GROMACS .gro file of C-alpha atoms in nm:
model
  405
    1MET     CA    1 -13.530  21.958  -1.768
    2LYS     CA    2 -13.564  21.650  -1.990
    3LYS     CA    3 -13.228  21.730  -2.148
    4TYR     CA    4 -13.069  21.753  -1.804
    5ASN     CA    5 -13.214  21.417  -1.700
    6PHE     CA    6 -13.096  21.259  -2.024
    7ILE     CA    7 -12.741  21.385  -1.970
    8ARG     CA    8 -12.753  21.266  -1.611
    9ILE     CA    9 -12.861  20.917  -1.720
   10ILE     CA   10 -12.580  20.905  -1.979
   11LEU     CA   11 -12.323  21.002  -1.715
   12ILE     CA   12 -12.450  20.739  -1.472
   13LEU     CA   13 -12.444  20.470  -1.741
   14SER     CA   14 -12.096  20.576  -1.850
   15PHE     CA   15 -11.970  20.555  -1.493
   16PHE     CA   16 -12.133  20.214  -1.451
   17VAL     CA   17 -11.973  20.084  -1.772
   18PHE     CA   18 -11.634  20.228  -1.670
   19SER     CA   19 -11.662  20.070  -1.324
   20CYS     CA   20 -11.750  19.731  -1.471
   21ASN     CA   21 -11.467  19.749  -1.724
   22HIS     CA   22 -11.222  19.860  -1.456
   23LYS     CA   23 -11.330  19.575  -1.229
   24LYS     CA   24 -11.303  19.329  -1.516
   25PHE     CA   25 -10.956  19.461  -1.607
   26HIS     CA   26 -10.848  19.433  -1.243
   27GLU     CA   27 -10.972  19.073  -1.225
   28VAL     CA   28 -10.797  18.980  -1.550
   29ASN     CA   29 -10.475  19.146  -1.432
   30GLN     CA   30 -10.502  18.974  -1.092
   31ASN     CA   31 -10.548  18.635  -1.256
   32GLU     CA   32 -10.245  18.699  -1.475
   33ASN     CA   33 -10.038  18.785  -1.168
   34ILE     CA   34 -10.151  18.467  -0.993
   35ASN     CA   35 -10.062  18.263  -1.301
   36ASN     CA   36  -9.716  18.422  -1.311
   37LEU     CA   37  -9.650  18.317  -0.951
   38LYS     CA   38  -9.796  17.971  -1.012
   39LYS     CA   39  -9.559  17.922  -1.306
   40ILE     CA   40  -9.255  18.006  -1.090
   41PHE     CA   41  -9.380  17.759  -0.829
   42ASP     CA   42  -9.449  17.483  -1.085
   43ASP     CA   43  -9.110  17.537  -1.251
   44TYR     CA   44  -8.943  17.468  -0.916
   45TYR     CA   45  -9.148  17.152  -0.865
   46PHE     CA   46  -9.071  17.000  -1.204
   47GLN     CA   47  -8.706  17.108  -1.204
   48PHE     CA   48  -8.615  16.962  -0.864
   49LYS     CA   49  -8.864  16.687  -0.773
   50ASP     CA   50  -8.646  16.408  -0.913
   51ILE     CA   51  -8.311  16.567  -0.826
   52GLU     CA   52  -8.415  16.616  -0.462
   53TYR     CA   53  -8.646  16.313  -0.440
   54PHE     CA   54  -8.958  16.491  -0.320
   55SER     CA   55  -9.314  16.422  -0.429
   56ALA     CA   56  -9.507  16.707  -0.267
   57VAL     CA   57  -9.470  17.084  -0.230
   58SER     CA   58  -9.719  17.321  -0.069
   59PHE     CA   59  -9.691  17.702  -0.074
   60THR     CA   60  -9.917  17.966   0.081
   61MET     CA   61  -9.878  18.343   0.058
   62GLN     CA   62 -10.075  18.649   0.163
   63CYS     CA   63 -10.018  19.023   0.142
   64ASN     CA   64 -10.194  19.356   0.148
   65GLY     CA   65 -10.380  19.431  -0.176
   66PHE     CA   66 -10.317  19.102  -0.359
   67ASN     CA   67 -10.597  18.848  -0.407
   68ASN     CA   68 -10.820  19.080  -0.200
   69SER     CA   69 -10.560  19.047   0.077
   70LEU     CA   70 -10.663  18.683   0.125
   71PRO     CA   71 -10.425  18.384   0.137
   72ILE     CA   72 -10.361  18.189  -0.181
   73THR     CA   73 -10.212  17.838  -0.191
   74PHE     CA   74 -10.024  17.658  -0.469
   75GLN     CA   75  -9.967  17.283  -0.443
   76ASN     CA   76  -9.822  17.011  -0.656
   77GLY     CA   77  -9.760  16.641  -0.611
   78TYR     CA   78  -9.860  16.340  -0.406
   79LYS     CA   79  -9.837  16.219  -0.047
   80ILE     CA   80  -9.604  15.935  -0.141
   81ASN     CA   81  -9.308  15.911  -0.377
   82SER     CA   82  -9.392  15.631  -0.618
   83ASN     CA   83  -9.384  15.545  -0.988
   84SER     CA   84  -9.762  15.510  -0.983
   85PHE     CA   85 -10.011  15.734  -0.806
   86SER     CA   86 -10.381  15.723  -0.736
   87SER     CA   87 -10.594  16.036  -0.732
   88ASP     CA   88 -10.666  16.007  -0.359
   89GLU     CA   89 -10.292  16.040  -0.289
   90LYS     CA   90 -10.272  16.389  -0.441
   91ILE     CA   91 -10.199  16.651  -0.177
   92ASN     CA   92 -10.463  16.906  -0.082
   93LEU     CA   93 -10.516  17.196   0.158
   94ARG     CA   94 -10.541  16.953   0.451
   95SER     CA   95 -10.212  16.776   0.373
   96ILE     CA   96  -9.990  16.776   0.681
   97PHE     CA   97  -9.609  16.810   0.678
   98GLN     CA   98  -9.344  16.800   0.951
   99ILE     CA   99  -9.235  17.163   0.998
  100GLY     CA  100  -8.906  17.112   1.183
  101SER     CA  101  -8.755  17.427   1.334
  102LEU     CA  102  -9.053  17.645   1.244
  103THR     CA  103  -9.170  17.496   1.574
  104LYS     CA  104  -8.928  17.737   1.744
  105SER     CA  105  -9.127  18.042   1.633
  106ILE     CA  106  -9.437  17.887   1.789
  107ILE     CA  107  -9.254  17.809   2.115
  108SER     CA  108  -9.125  18.168   2.131
  109ILE     CA  109  -9.474  18.314   2.088
  110LEU     CA  110  -9.607  18.066   2.344
  111LEU     CA  111  -9.355  18.186   2.603
  112LEU     CA  112  -9.434  18.552   2.534
  113GLN     CA  113  -9.805  18.481   2.580
  114ILE     CA  114  -9.738  18.313   2.914
  115MET     CA  115  -9.519  18.603   3.028
  116ASN     CA  116  -9.806  18.844   2.954
  117ASP     CA  117 -10.075  18.625   3.111
  118PRO     CA  118 -10.211  18.778   3.437
  119LEU     CA  119 -10.245  18.421   3.566
  120TYR     CA  120  -9.865  18.409   3.605
  121LYS     CA  121  -9.805  18.769   3.708
  122ASP     CA  122  -9.701  18.668   4.061
  123LYS     CA  123  -9.426  18.446   3.920
  124ASN     CA  124  -9.240  18.757   3.794
  125ILE     CA  125  -9.119  18.592   3.475
  126SER     CA  126  -8.839  18.789   3.312
  127LEU     CA  127  -8.630  18.736   3.001
  128GLU     CA  128  -8.330  18.794   3.228
  129ASP     CA  129  -8.419  18.492   3.445
  130GLY     CA  130  -8.150  18.226   3.455
  131ILE     CA  131  -8.226  17.864   3.369
  132GLU     CA  132  -8.183  17.757   3.732
  133LYS     CA  133  -8.480  17.975   3.838
  134TRP     CA  134  -8.715  17.750   3.641
  135ILE     CA  135  -8.532  17.417   3.620
  136ASN     CA  136  -8.395  17.209   3.905
  137ILE     CA  137  -8.041  17.154   3.781
  138ASN     CA  138  -8.021  16.835   3.989
  139ASP     CA  139  -8.284  16.687   3.756
  140PHE     CA  140  -8.072  16.769   3.452
  141PRO     CA  141  -7.707  16.780   3.567
  142SER     CA  142  -7.578  16.826   3.212
  143LEU     CA  143  -7.716  17.183   3.229
  144TYR     CA  144  -7.502  17.280   3.530
  145PRO     CA  145  -7.237  17.473   3.330
  146TRP     CA  146  -7.516  17.686   3.180
  147ARG     CA  147  -7.737  17.730   3.486
  148ASN     CA  148  -7.704  18.111   3.466
  149VAL     CA  149  -7.792  18.136   3.097
  150THR     CA  150  -8.099  18.361   3.057
  151LEU     CA  151  -8.428  18.303   2.879
  152LEU     CA  152  -8.331  18.578   2.635
  153GLN     CA  153  -8.006  18.401   2.550
  154LEU     CA  154  -8.198  18.079   2.487
  155LEU     CA  155  -8.449  18.258   2.263
  156ASN     CA  156  -8.178  18.443   2.069
  157MET     CA  157  -7.937  18.149   2.031
  158THR     CA  158  -7.658  18.318   2.227
  159SER     CA  159  -7.643  18.076   2.521
  160GLY     CA  160  -7.331  17.884   2.424
  161ILE     CA  161  -7.510  17.554   2.491
  162PRO     CA  162  -7.404  17.280   2.244
  163ASP     CA  163  -7.661  17.129   2.009
  164TYR     CA  164  -7.777  16.788   2.132
  165LEU     CA  165  -7.876  16.693   1.775
  166LYS     CA  166  -7.510  16.711   1.670
  167ASN     CA  167  -7.395  16.464   1.934
  168SER     CA  168  -7.279  16.147   1.755
  169LYS     CA  169  -7.411  15.930   2.040
  170PHE     CA  170  -7.756  16.081   1.995
  171LEU     CA  171  -7.748  16.023   1.618
  172ASP     CA  172  -7.645  15.659   1.667
  173THR     CA  173  -7.928  15.607   1.916
  174LEU     CA  174  -8.185  15.768   1.688
  175ILE     CA  175  -8.084  15.582   1.373
  176ASN     CA  176  -8.068  15.246   1.549
  177ASN     CA  177  -8.399  15.304   1.730
  178PRO     CA  178  -8.616  15.526   1.505
  179ASP     CA  179  -8.933  15.436   1.697
  180LYS     CA  180  -8.776  15.515   2.036
  181HIS     CA  181  -8.970  15.751   2.264
  182PHE     CA  182  -8.700  15.985   2.396
  183SER     CA  183  -8.764  16.134   2.739
  184LYS     CA  184  -8.650  16.490   2.805
  185SER     CA  185  -8.390  16.358   3.050
  186GLU     CA  186  -8.243  16.139   2.777
  187LEU     CA  187  -8.230  16.429   2.532
  188PHE     CA  188  -8.061  16.654   2.790
  189SER     CA  189  -7.800  16.385   2.850
  190PHE     CA  190  -7.678  16.438   2.493
  191ILE     CA  191  -7.579  16.799   2.567
  192ASP     CA  192  -7.201  16.771   2.574
  193GLY     CA  193  -7.058  16.968   2.865
  194ASN     CA  194  -6.709  16.942   2.716
  195ASN     CA  195  -6.813  17.121   2.398
  196TYR     CA  196  -6.838  17.468   2.550
  197ILE     CA  197  -6.919  17.761   2.323
  198SER     CA  198  -6.858  18.122   2.422
  199GLU     CA  199  -7.172  18.298   2.545
  200SER     CA  200  -7.295  18.614   2.368
  201ASN     CA  201  -7.181  18.481   2.029
  202PHE     CA  202  -7.460  18.355   1.806
  203GLU     CA  203  -7.457  17.978   1.766
  204TYR     CA  204  -7.768  17.799   1.644
  205SER     CA  205  -7.847  17.520   1.888
  206ASN     CA  206  -8.161  17.309   1.914
  207SER     CA  207  -8.084  17.258   2.283
  208ASN     CA  208  -8.200  17.614   2.357
  209TYR     CA  209  -8.558  17.542   2.258
  210LEU     CA  210  -8.557  17.198   2.417
  211ILE     CA  211  -8.478  17.376   2.744
  212LEU     CA  212  -8.745  17.643   2.683
  213GLY     CA  213  -9.003  17.367   2.646
  214VAL     CA  214  -8.921  17.235   2.994
  215ILE     CA  215  -8.923  17.588   3.138
  216ILE     CA  216  -9.273  17.647   2.997
  217GLU     CA  217  -9.393  17.324   3.160
  218ASN     CA  218  -9.240  17.421   3.495
  219ILE     CA  219  -9.394  17.769   3.487
  220THR     CA  220  -9.744  17.654   3.389
  221LYS     CA  221  -9.745  17.312   3.559
  222ASN     CA  222  -9.902  17.181   3.238
  223SER     CA  223  -9.764  16.963   2.961
  224LEU     CA  224  -9.611  17.151   2.670
  225GLU     CA  225  -9.850  16.973   2.434
  226ASN     CA  226 -10.151  17.109   2.625
  227GLU     CA  227 -10.010  17.461   2.634
  228VAL     CA  228  -9.945  17.455   2.260
  229TYR     CA  229 -10.296  17.328   2.196
  230ASN     CA  230 -10.477  17.579   2.420
  231ARG     CA  231 -10.269  17.891   2.351
  232ILE     CA  232 -10.171  17.836   1.988
  233ILE     CA  233 -10.379  17.576   1.804
  234LYS     CA  234 -10.712  17.652   1.971
  235ASN     CA  235 -10.647  18.024   2.017
  236TYR     CA  236 -10.549  18.081   1.653
  237ASN     CA  237 -10.797  17.825   1.519
  238ILE     CA  238 -10.533  17.623   1.334
  239HIS     CA  239 -10.674  17.275   1.381
  240SER     CA  240 -10.460  17.107   1.115
  241THR     CA  241 -10.156  17.178   1.334
  242PHE     CA  242 -10.032  16.918   1.582
  243PHE     CA  243  -9.764  16.863   1.845
  244PRO     CA  244  -9.729  16.486   1.899
  245SER     CA  245  -9.517  16.379   2.193
  246HIS     CA  246  -9.421  16.056   2.014
  247PHE     CA  247  -9.593  15.934   1.696
  248PRO     CA  248  -9.858  16.136   1.509
  249ASP     CA  249 -10.214  16.034   1.594
  250GLN     CA  250 -10.326  15.745   1.373
  251ASN     CA  251 -10.635  15.949   1.280
  252LEU     CA  252 -10.407  16.190   1.092
  253ASN     CA  253 -10.275  15.926   0.854
  254ILE     CA  254 -10.522  16.014   0.578
  255ASN     CA  255 -10.367  16.362   0.554
  256LEU     CA  256 -10.005  16.292   0.652
  257VAL     CA  257  -9.750  16.338   0.375
  258ASN     CA  258  -9.461  16.090   0.366
  259GLY     CA  259  -9.114  16.235   0.413
  260TYR     CA  260  -8.791  16.112   0.256
  261TYR     CA  261  -8.431  16.133   0.372
  262TYR     CA  262  -8.213  16.256   0.086
  263ASP     CA  263  -7.921  16.444   0.238
  264PHE     CA  264  -7.600  16.367   0.047
  265ASN     CA  265  -7.403  16.587   0.286
  266SER     CA  266  -7.476  16.375   0.593
  267LEU     CA  267  -7.534  16.011   0.507
  268ILE     CA  268  -7.672  15.893   0.840
  269LEU     CA  269  -7.951  15.699   0.665
  270PRO     CA  270  -7.983  15.526   0.328
  271LEU     CA  271  -8.100  15.776   0.067
  272LYS     CA  272  -8.476  15.768  -0.007
  273THR     CA  273  -8.560  15.629   0.338
  274ASN     CA  274  -8.922  15.702   0.428
  275ILE     CA  275  -8.900  15.849   0.779
  276SER     CA  276  -9.273  15.909   0.829
  277ASN     CA  277  -9.302  15.633   1.089
  278TYR     CA  278  -9.013  15.763   1.301
  279SER     CA  279  -9.093  15.901   1.645
  280LEU     CA  280  -9.093  16.281   1.667
  281SER     CA  281  -8.997  16.273   2.035
  282TYR     CA  282  -8.634  16.340   1.940
  283ALA     CA  283  -8.726  16.684   1.803
  284ASN     CA  284  -8.963  16.787   2.083
  285SER     CA  285  -8.996  17.165   2.132
  286ALA     CA  286  -8.701  17.224   1.899
  287GLY     CA  287  -8.881  17.090   1.592
  288GLY     CA  288  -9.151  16.830   1.657
  289MET     CA  289  -9.465  16.994   1.518
  290LEU     CA  290  -9.683  16.919   1.214
  291SER     CA  291  -9.891  17.163   1.011
  292THR     CA  292 -10.027  17.274   0.675
  293THR     CA  293  -9.898  17.579   0.489
  294GLU     CA  294 -10.239  17.746   0.526
  295ASP     CA  295 -10.240  17.691   0.902
  296PHE     CA  296  -9.887  17.820   0.951
  297ASN     CA  297  -9.955  18.123   0.732
  298TYR     CA  298 -10.262  18.195   0.945
  299PHE     CA  299 -10.047  18.170   1.258
  300ILE     CA  300  -9.789  18.417   1.123
  301GLN     CA  301 -10.057  18.660   1.007
  302ASN     CA  302 -10.222  18.646   1.349
  303VAL     CA  303  -9.897  18.701   1.535
  304PHE     CA  304  -9.819  19.016   1.341
  305ASN     CA  305 -10.176  19.143   1.314
  306SER     CA  306 -10.305  19.039   1.653
  307LYS     CA  307 -10.533  19.259   1.861
  308SER     CA  308 -10.273  19.194   2.129
  309ILE     CA  309 -10.031  19.425   1.953
  310TYR     CA  310  -9.763  19.368   2.216
  311LEU     CA  311  -9.649  19.062   2.016
  312LYS     CA  312  -9.579  19.248   1.693
  313LYS     CA  313  -9.435  19.551   1.874
  314PHE     CA  314  -9.218  19.336   2.099
  315LEU     CA  315  -9.079  19.125   1.813
  316ILE     CA  316  -9.001  19.428   1.597
  317ASP     CA  317  -8.858  19.630   1.888
  318MET     CA  318  -8.631  19.341   1.986
  319ALA     CA  319  -8.516  19.299   1.626
  320VAL     CA  320  -8.440  19.671   1.593
  321GLU     CA  321  -8.249  19.668   1.923
  322ILE     CA  322  -8.030  19.372   1.824
  323GLU     CA  323  -7.967  19.517   1.478
  324ARG     CA  324  -7.869  19.852   1.631
  325ASP     CA  325  -7.633  19.695   1.882
  326HIS     CA  326  -7.461  19.461   1.636
  327ASP     CA  327  -7.522  19.617   1.295
  328PHE     CA  328  -7.578  19.278   1.129
  329SER     CA  329  -7.767  19.236   0.802
  330GLU     CA  330  -7.894  18.895   0.922
  331PHE     CA  331  -7.945  18.785   1.282
  332TYR     CA  332  -8.171  18.585   1.513
  333SER     CA  333  -8.422  18.719   1.763
  334MET     CA  334  -8.698  18.559   1.971
  335GLY     CA  335  -8.745  18.249   1.756
  336PHE     CA  336  -8.729  18.437   1.427
  337GLY     CA  337  -8.451  18.494   1.180
  338ILE     CA  338  -8.428  18.864   1.090
  339LYS     CA  339  -8.298  19.011   0.768
  340LYS     CA  340  -8.225  19.378   0.711
  341ASP     CA  341  -8.250  19.514   0.358
  342LEU     CA  342  -7.944  19.738   0.335
  343LYS     CA  343  -8.101  19.947   0.056
  344ASN     CA  344  -8.423  20.056   0.223
  345GLU     CA  345  -8.354  19.964   0.589
  346GLU     CA  346  -8.661  19.734   0.598
  347LEU     CA  347  -8.664  19.440   0.839
  348SER     CA  348  -8.818  19.107   0.744
  349PHE     CA  349  -8.866  18.789   0.946
  350LYS     CA  350  -8.799  18.431   0.842
  351HIS     CA  351  -8.720  18.082   0.963
  352THR     CA  352  -8.618  17.760   0.793
  353GLY     CA  353  -8.674  17.410   0.921
  354MET     CA  354  -8.570  17.054   0.842
  355THR     CA  355  -8.637  16.710   0.986
  356LEU     CA  356  -8.502  16.378   0.861
  357GLY     CA  357  -8.752  16.386   0.574
  358PHE     CA  358  -8.895  16.737   0.537
  359ARG     CA  359  -8.797  17.098   0.471
  360SER     CA  360  -8.988  17.414   0.554
  361MET     CA  361  -8.954  17.790   0.540
  362PHE     CA  362  -9.155  18.102   0.609
  363THR     CA  363  -9.088  18.471   0.552
  364TYR     CA  364  -9.277  18.779   0.665
  365ASN     CA  365  -9.240  19.144   0.558
  366PRO     CA  366  -9.434  19.372   0.796
  367ASP     CA  367  -9.426  19.666   0.553
  368TYR     CA  368  -9.648  19.479   0.306
  369ASN     CA  369  -9.800  19.228   0.549
  370LEU     CA  370  -9.646  18.973   0.312
  371SER     CA  371  -9.619  18.619   0.444
  372MET     CA  372  -9.491  18.316   0.254
  373VAL     CA  373  -9.483  17.955   0.376
  374ILE     CA  374  -9.343  17.655   0.189
  375PHE     CA  375  -9.321  17.286   0.288
  376VAL     CA  376  -9.137  17.012   0.092
  377ASN     CA  377  -9.133  16.637   0.169
  378SER     CA  378  -8.763  16.557   0.138
  379SER     CA  379  -8.457  16.653   0.340
  380ILE     CA  380  -8.158  16.786   0.156
  381ASP     CA  381  -7.942  17.064   0.295
  382ASN     CA  382  -7.937  17.318   0.013
  383GLU     CA  383  -8.079  17.663  -0.059
  384ASN     CA  384  -8.327  17.581  -0.335
  385ILE     CA  385  -8.645  17.667  -0.145
  386GLU     CA  386  -8.482  17.993  -0.039
  387LYS     CA  387  -8.409  18.061  -0.406
  388LEU     CA  388  -8.772  17.986  -0.491
  389ILE     CA  389  -8.886  18.239  -0.229
  390HIS     CA  390  -8.636  18.487  -0.375
  391PHE     CA  391  -8.775  18.445  -0.729
  392LEU     CA  392  -9.132  18.482  -0.602
  393ASN     CA  393  -9.034  18.796  -0.413
  394GLU     CA  394  -8.869  18.940  -0.723
  395GLU     CA  395  -9.190  18.888  -0.920
  396ILE     CA  396  -9.406  19.035  -0.643
  397TYR     CA  397  -9.197  19.346  -0.576
  398SER     CA  398  -9.099  19.424  -0.935
  399ARG     CA  399  -9.464  19.424  -1.046
  400ASN     CA  400  -9.604  19.580  -0.728
  401TYR     CA  401  -9.843  19.293  -0.653
  402CYS     CA  402  -9.863  19.399  -0.287
  403LYS     CA  403  -9.944  19.742  -0.148
  404LYS     CA  404  -9.728  19.896   0.120
  405LEU     CA  405  -9.910  19.955   0.448
   0.00000   0.00000   0.00000
């Protein structure tokens, strides 16, 4: 009996030692993986910060099985671009960037929420509704040629409506009056009715989401800012995310990152111009929001892992339907860019964004619940942050950092 108890004790101790060693090995290996990703991130920062005139980069990722499936954030740099920095100017988890067209993904989810809200059931909102059902065309006569364009066409960028941001008159007005508070009527007036694009063909146009913002206001009888706050910011608990109608609230200044114009391809401003004090009214529902990488990651994770599974199912079903009908490897659906991996047939979601002084990007792979969000405080139209995401993905997938769901 004593011998049996002795053997039993030895086995228990051996198992305990093995468990501790295994846990320690896992932690060491996990730390090594994190360091590998951090090195790729830091290499990007030091290689391009002077070339692209940015001073701050923030990156957040999260996936199943890595870092206990919790988000992890890498950051480097300072809120301002200067030859001398003070420690209080170093960016942190609360540092706020302009997110540009990532706003569109939020507006899309907002509209889907409203469509599924019993409060508006009697309004019979459909993706096949034409613009004129929800907007009085007499208020915005420039929309008359596109009055029959549907909500789905607006969401999927197949409306044929020209991009107001590409109108030279708009650009002149913005550059000469950077603190101007643009009304929606003024922005609509820059939609050029003579620049007609064929419907059904994909053509990225910021006008689509400007129109969707007005439609949301007309359906709800509330301001778009209030709807975004109540249904997105408050609902998802992302309180470092903001949708200013004009200038950012002065109370945010302590966390706001400066943004710098540095686009050699479109010299509409002197290079290195700090655009942080420009009004965001020009971007509106097409790109006027502010956030942190942690907040936006949390938003994406909630959208695709929400208890209201209709969001995830709807987005994926729509993506599959468009891909089946058109057989594209990359396309646009419901405020999200979609990419199909031709090797394994997997679909992933993404969106890029840019304002006059910021760049942004997120990606999401539902098979691994892998989300990545990156914000940079300079505007230059190149693919370097996409390349960074590519290198990070290569590291993650080649070493199996994330577990498939």
